[in-house]
PDB file of C-alpha atoms in Angstrom:
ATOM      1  CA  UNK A1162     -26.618  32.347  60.065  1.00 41.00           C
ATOM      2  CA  UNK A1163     -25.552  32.545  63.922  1.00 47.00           C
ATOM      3  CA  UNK A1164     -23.868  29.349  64.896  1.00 60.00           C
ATOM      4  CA  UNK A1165     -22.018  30.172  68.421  1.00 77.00           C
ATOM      5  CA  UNK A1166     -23.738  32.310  71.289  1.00 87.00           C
ATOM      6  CA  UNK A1167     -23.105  31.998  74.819  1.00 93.00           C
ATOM      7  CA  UNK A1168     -26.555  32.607  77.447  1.00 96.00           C
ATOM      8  CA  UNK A1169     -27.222  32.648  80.677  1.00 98.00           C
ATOM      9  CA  UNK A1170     -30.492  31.738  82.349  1.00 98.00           C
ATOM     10  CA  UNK A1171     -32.115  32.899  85.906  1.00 98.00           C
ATOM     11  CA  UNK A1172     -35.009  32.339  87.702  1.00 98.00           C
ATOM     12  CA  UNK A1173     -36.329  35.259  89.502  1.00 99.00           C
ATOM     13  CA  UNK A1174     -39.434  34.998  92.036  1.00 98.00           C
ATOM     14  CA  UNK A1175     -41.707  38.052  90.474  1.00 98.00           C
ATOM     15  CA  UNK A1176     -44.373  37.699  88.034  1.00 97.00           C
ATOM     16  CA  UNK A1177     -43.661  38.463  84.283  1.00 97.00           C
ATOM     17  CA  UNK A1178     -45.166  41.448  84.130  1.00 96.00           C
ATOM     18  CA  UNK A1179     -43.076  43.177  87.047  1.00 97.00           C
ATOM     19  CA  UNK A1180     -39.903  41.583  85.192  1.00 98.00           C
ATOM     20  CA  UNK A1181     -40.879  43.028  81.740  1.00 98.00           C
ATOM     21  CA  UNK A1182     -41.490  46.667  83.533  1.00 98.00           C
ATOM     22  CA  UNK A1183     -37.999  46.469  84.868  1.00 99.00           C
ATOM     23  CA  UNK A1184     -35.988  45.166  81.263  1.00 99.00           C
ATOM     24  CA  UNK A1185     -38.158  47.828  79.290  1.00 98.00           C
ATOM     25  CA  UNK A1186     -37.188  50.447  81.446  1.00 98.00           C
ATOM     26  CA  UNK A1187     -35.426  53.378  79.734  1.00 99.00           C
ATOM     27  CA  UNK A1188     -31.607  53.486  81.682  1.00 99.00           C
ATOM     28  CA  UNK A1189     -33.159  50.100  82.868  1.00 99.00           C
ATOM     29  CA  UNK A1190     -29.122  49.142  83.201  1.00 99.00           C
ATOM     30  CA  UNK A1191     -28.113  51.380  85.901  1.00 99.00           C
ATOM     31  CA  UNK A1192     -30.501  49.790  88.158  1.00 99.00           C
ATOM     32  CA  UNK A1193     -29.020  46.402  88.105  1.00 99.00           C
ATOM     33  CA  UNK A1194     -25.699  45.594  85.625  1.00 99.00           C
ATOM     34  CA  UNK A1195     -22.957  45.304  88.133  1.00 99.00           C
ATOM     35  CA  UNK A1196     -20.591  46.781  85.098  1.00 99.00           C
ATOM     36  CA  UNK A1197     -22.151  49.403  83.921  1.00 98.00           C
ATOM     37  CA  UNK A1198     -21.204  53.065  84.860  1.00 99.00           C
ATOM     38  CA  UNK A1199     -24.188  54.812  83.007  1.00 99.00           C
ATOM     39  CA  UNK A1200     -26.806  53.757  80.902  1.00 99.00           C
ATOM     40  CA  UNK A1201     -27.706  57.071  78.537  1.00 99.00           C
ATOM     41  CA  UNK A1202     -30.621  56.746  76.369  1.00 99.00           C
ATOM     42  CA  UNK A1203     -30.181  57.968  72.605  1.00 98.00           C
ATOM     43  CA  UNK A1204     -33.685  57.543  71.786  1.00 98.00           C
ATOM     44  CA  UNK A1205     -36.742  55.380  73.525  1.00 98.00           C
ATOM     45  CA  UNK A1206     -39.054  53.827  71.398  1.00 95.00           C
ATOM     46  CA  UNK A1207     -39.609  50.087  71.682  1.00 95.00           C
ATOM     47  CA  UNK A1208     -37.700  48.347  68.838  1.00 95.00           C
ATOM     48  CA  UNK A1209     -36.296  51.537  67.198  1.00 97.00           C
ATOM     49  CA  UNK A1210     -34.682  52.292  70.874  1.00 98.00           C
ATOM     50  CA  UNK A1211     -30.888  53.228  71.084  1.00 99.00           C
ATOM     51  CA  UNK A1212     -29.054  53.519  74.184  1.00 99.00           C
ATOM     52  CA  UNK A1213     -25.519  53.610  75.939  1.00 99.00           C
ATOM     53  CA  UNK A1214     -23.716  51.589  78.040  1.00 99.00           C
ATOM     54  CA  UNK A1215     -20.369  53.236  79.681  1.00 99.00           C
ATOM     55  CA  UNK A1216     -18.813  50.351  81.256  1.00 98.00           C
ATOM     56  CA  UNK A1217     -16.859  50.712  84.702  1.00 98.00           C
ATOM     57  CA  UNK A1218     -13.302  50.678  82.552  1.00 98.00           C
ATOM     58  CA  UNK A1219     -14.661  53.413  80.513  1.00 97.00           C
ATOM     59  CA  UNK A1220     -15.520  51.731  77.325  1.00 97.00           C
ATOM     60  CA  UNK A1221     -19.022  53.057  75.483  1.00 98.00           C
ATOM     61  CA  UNK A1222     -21.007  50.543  73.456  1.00 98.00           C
ATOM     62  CA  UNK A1223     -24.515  51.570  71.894  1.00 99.00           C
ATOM     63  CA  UNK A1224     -27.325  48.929  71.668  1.00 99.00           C
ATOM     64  CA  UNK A1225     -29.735  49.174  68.820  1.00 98.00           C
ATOM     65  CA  UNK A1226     -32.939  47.478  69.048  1.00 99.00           C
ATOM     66  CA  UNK A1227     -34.801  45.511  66.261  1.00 98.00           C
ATOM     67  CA  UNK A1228     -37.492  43.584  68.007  1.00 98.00           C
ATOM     68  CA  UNK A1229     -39.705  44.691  70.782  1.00 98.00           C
ATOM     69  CA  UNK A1230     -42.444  41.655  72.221  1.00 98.00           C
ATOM     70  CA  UNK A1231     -43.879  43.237  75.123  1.00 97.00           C
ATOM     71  CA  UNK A1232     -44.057  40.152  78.292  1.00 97.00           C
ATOM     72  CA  UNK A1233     -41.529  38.035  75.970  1.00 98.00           C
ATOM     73  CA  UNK A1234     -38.374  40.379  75.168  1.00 99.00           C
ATOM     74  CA  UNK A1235     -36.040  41.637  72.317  1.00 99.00           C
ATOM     75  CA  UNK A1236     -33.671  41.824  70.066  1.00 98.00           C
ATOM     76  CA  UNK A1237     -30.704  44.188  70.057  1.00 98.00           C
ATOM     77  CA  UNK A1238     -27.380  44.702  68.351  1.00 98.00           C
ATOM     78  CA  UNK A1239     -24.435  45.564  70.431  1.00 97.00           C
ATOM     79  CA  UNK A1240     -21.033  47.193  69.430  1.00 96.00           C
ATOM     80  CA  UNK A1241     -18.090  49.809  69.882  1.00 94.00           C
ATOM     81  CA  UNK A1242     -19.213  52.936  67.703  1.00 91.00           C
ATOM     82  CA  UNK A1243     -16.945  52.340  64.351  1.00 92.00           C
ATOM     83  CA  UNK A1244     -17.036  48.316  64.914  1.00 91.00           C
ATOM     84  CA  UNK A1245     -19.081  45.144  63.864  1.00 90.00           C
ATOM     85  CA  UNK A1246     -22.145  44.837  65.893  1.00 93.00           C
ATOM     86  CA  UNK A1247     -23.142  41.453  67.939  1.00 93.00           C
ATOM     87  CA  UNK A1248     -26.263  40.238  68.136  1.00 95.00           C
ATOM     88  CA  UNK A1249     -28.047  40.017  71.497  1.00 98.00           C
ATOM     89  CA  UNK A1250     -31.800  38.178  72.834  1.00 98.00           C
ATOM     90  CA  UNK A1251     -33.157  39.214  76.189  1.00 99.00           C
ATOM     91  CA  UNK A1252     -36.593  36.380  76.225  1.00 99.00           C
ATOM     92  CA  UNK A1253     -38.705  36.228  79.186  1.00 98.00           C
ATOM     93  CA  UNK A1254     -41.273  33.254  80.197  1.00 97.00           C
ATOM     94  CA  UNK A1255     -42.915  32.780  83.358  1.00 94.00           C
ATOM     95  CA  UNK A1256     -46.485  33.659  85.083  1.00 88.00           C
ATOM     96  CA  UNK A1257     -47.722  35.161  88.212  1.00 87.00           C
ATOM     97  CA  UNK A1258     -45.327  33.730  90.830  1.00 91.00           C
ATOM     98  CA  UNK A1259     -41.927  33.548  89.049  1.00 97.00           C
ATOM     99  CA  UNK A1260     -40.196  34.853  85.809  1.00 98.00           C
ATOM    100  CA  UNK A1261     -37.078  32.839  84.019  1.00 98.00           C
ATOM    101  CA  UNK A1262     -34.815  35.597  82.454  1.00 99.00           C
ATOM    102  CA  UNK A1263     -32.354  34.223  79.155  1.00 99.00           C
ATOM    103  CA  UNK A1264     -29.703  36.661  77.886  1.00 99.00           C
ATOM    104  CA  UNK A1265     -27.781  34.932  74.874  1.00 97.00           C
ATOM    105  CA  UNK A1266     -25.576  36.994  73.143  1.00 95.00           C
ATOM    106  CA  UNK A1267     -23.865  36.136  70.064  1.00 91.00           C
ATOM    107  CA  UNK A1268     -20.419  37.738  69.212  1.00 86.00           C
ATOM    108  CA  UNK A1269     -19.764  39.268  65.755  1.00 69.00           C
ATOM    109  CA  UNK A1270     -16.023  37.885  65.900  1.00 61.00           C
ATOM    110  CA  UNK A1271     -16.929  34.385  66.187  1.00 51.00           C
ATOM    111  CA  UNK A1272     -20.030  34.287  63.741  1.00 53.00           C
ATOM    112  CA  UNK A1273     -17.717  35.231  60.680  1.00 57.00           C
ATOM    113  CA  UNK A1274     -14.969  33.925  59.116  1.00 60.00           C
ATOM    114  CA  UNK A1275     -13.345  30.655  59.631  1.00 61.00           C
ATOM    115  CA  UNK A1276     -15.573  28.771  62.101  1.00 64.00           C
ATOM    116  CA  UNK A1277     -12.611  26.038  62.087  1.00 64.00           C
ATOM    117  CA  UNK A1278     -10.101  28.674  62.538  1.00 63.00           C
ATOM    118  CA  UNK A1279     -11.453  30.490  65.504  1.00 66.00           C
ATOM    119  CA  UNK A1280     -13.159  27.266  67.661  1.00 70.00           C
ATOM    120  CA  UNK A1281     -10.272  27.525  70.352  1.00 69.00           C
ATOM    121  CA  UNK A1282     -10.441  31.207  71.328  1.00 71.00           C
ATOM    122  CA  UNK A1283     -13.904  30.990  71.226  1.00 72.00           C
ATOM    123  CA  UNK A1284     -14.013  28.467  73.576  1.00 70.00           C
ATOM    124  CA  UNK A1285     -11.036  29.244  75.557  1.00 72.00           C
ATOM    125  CA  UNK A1286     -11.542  32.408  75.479  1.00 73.00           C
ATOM    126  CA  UNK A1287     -14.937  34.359  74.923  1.00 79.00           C
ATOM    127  CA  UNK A1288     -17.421  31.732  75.695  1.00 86.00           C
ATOM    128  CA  UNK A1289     -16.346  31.384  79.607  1.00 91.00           C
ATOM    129  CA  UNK A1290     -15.516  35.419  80.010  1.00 93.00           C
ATOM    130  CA  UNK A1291     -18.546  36.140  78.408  1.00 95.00           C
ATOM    131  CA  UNK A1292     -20.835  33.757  80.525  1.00 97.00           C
ATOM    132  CA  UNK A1293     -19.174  35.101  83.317  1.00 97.00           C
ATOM    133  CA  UNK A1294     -20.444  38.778  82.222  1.00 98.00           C
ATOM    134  CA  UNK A1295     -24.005  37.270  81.358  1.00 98.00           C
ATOM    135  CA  UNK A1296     -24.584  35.565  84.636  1.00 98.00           C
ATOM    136  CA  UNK A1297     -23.336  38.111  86.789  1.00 99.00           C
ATOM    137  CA  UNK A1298     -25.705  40.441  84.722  1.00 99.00           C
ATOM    138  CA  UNK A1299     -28.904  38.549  85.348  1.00 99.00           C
ATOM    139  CA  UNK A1300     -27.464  37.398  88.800  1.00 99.00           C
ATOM    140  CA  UNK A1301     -28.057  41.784  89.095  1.00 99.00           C
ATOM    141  CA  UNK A1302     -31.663  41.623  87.795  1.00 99.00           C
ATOM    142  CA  UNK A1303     -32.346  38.898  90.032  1.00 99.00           C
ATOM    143  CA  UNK A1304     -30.910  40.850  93.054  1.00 99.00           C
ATOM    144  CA  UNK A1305     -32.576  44.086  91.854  1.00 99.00           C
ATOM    145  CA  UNK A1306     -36.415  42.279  91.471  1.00 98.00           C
ATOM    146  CA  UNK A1307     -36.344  40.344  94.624  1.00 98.00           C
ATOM    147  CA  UNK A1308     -34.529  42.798  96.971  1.00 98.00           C
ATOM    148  CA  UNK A1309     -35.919  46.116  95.436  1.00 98.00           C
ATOM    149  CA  UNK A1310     -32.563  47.246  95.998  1.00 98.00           C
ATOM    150  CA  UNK A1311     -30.227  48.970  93.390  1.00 98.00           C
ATOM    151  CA  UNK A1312     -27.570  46.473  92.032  1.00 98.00           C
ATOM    152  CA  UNK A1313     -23.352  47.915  93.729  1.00 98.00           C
ATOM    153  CA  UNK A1314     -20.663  48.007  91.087  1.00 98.00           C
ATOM    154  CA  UNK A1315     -19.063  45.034  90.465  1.00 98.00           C
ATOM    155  CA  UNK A1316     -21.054  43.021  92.844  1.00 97.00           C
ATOM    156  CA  UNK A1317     -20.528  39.575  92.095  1.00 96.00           C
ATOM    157  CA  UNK A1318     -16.936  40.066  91.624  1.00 94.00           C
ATOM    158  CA  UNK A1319     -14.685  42.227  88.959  1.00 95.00           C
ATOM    159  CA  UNK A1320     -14.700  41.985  84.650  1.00 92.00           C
ATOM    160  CA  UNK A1321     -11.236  41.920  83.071  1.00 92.00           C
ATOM    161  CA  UNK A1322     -13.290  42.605  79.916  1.00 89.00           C
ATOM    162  CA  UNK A1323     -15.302  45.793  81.840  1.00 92.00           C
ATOM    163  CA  UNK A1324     -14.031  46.545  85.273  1.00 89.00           C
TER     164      UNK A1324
END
């Protein structure tokens, strides 16, 4: 059972339908994660998709979708090739006049293990660095949907985790 995840919420003034085309997107990253170098698809097929993300610093994770829900969202694991995967949502909700994007990601490190144990660098730690990350992400997708204009590296400011 998951038990600590850190999200990030965003309203965005399109309809749901122009938000899900966007997120579903193969290489939908490149057009608006302010982190992310390149976005290489492995393979493109709704919840069996696989695809890369080379971060600005030069780290590679692979995402590995498991749930597809076409208007609503998925379900993807995240990791380092070689290392424990984290699990991450992407839902969507809105209607014709505005969309409400939630990314909530939920670290592998902190969802094993001692819970008692790691409650300080969690919240010290990973919880604000990773909101950080999540709301300059959907701060991108926002930027991306309502000024049809590609998202510039590092836009809201740099990562120490992926600058």
């Amino acid at each position: 059972m998951l038990y600590r995840s850190v999200y990030a919420e965003k309203s965005i003034s399109c309809d749901i339908t122009s938000l899900w085309k966007v997120i579903s997107l193969p290489s939908n990253l490149d057009l608006f994660h302010p982190f992310c170098k390149k976005n290489t698809v492995i393979k493109w097929s709704n919840e069996n998709s696989i695809d890369q993300i080379e971060y600005l610093n030069g780290l590679i994770f692979q995402r590995e979708f498991f749930e597809w829900e076409e208007n609503k969202g998925y379900k993807l694991y995240i990791h380092q090739i070689g290392k424990p995967k984290s699990r991450v949502e992407w839902k969507i909700k809105g209607d014709s006049y505005k969309s409400i994007i939630n990314i909530s990601v939920s670290p592998y490190l902190f969802n094993s293990g001692n819970k008692y144990f790691n409650i300080l660098p969690y919240h010290l730690i990973t919880r604000p660095f990773l909101l950080s990350y999540l709301k300059s992400v959907t701060s991108g997708l926002k930027y991306y949907l309502e000024q049809g204009k590609t998202v510039t590296k590092n836009k809201y400011g740099k990562h120490i985790w992926f600058s």
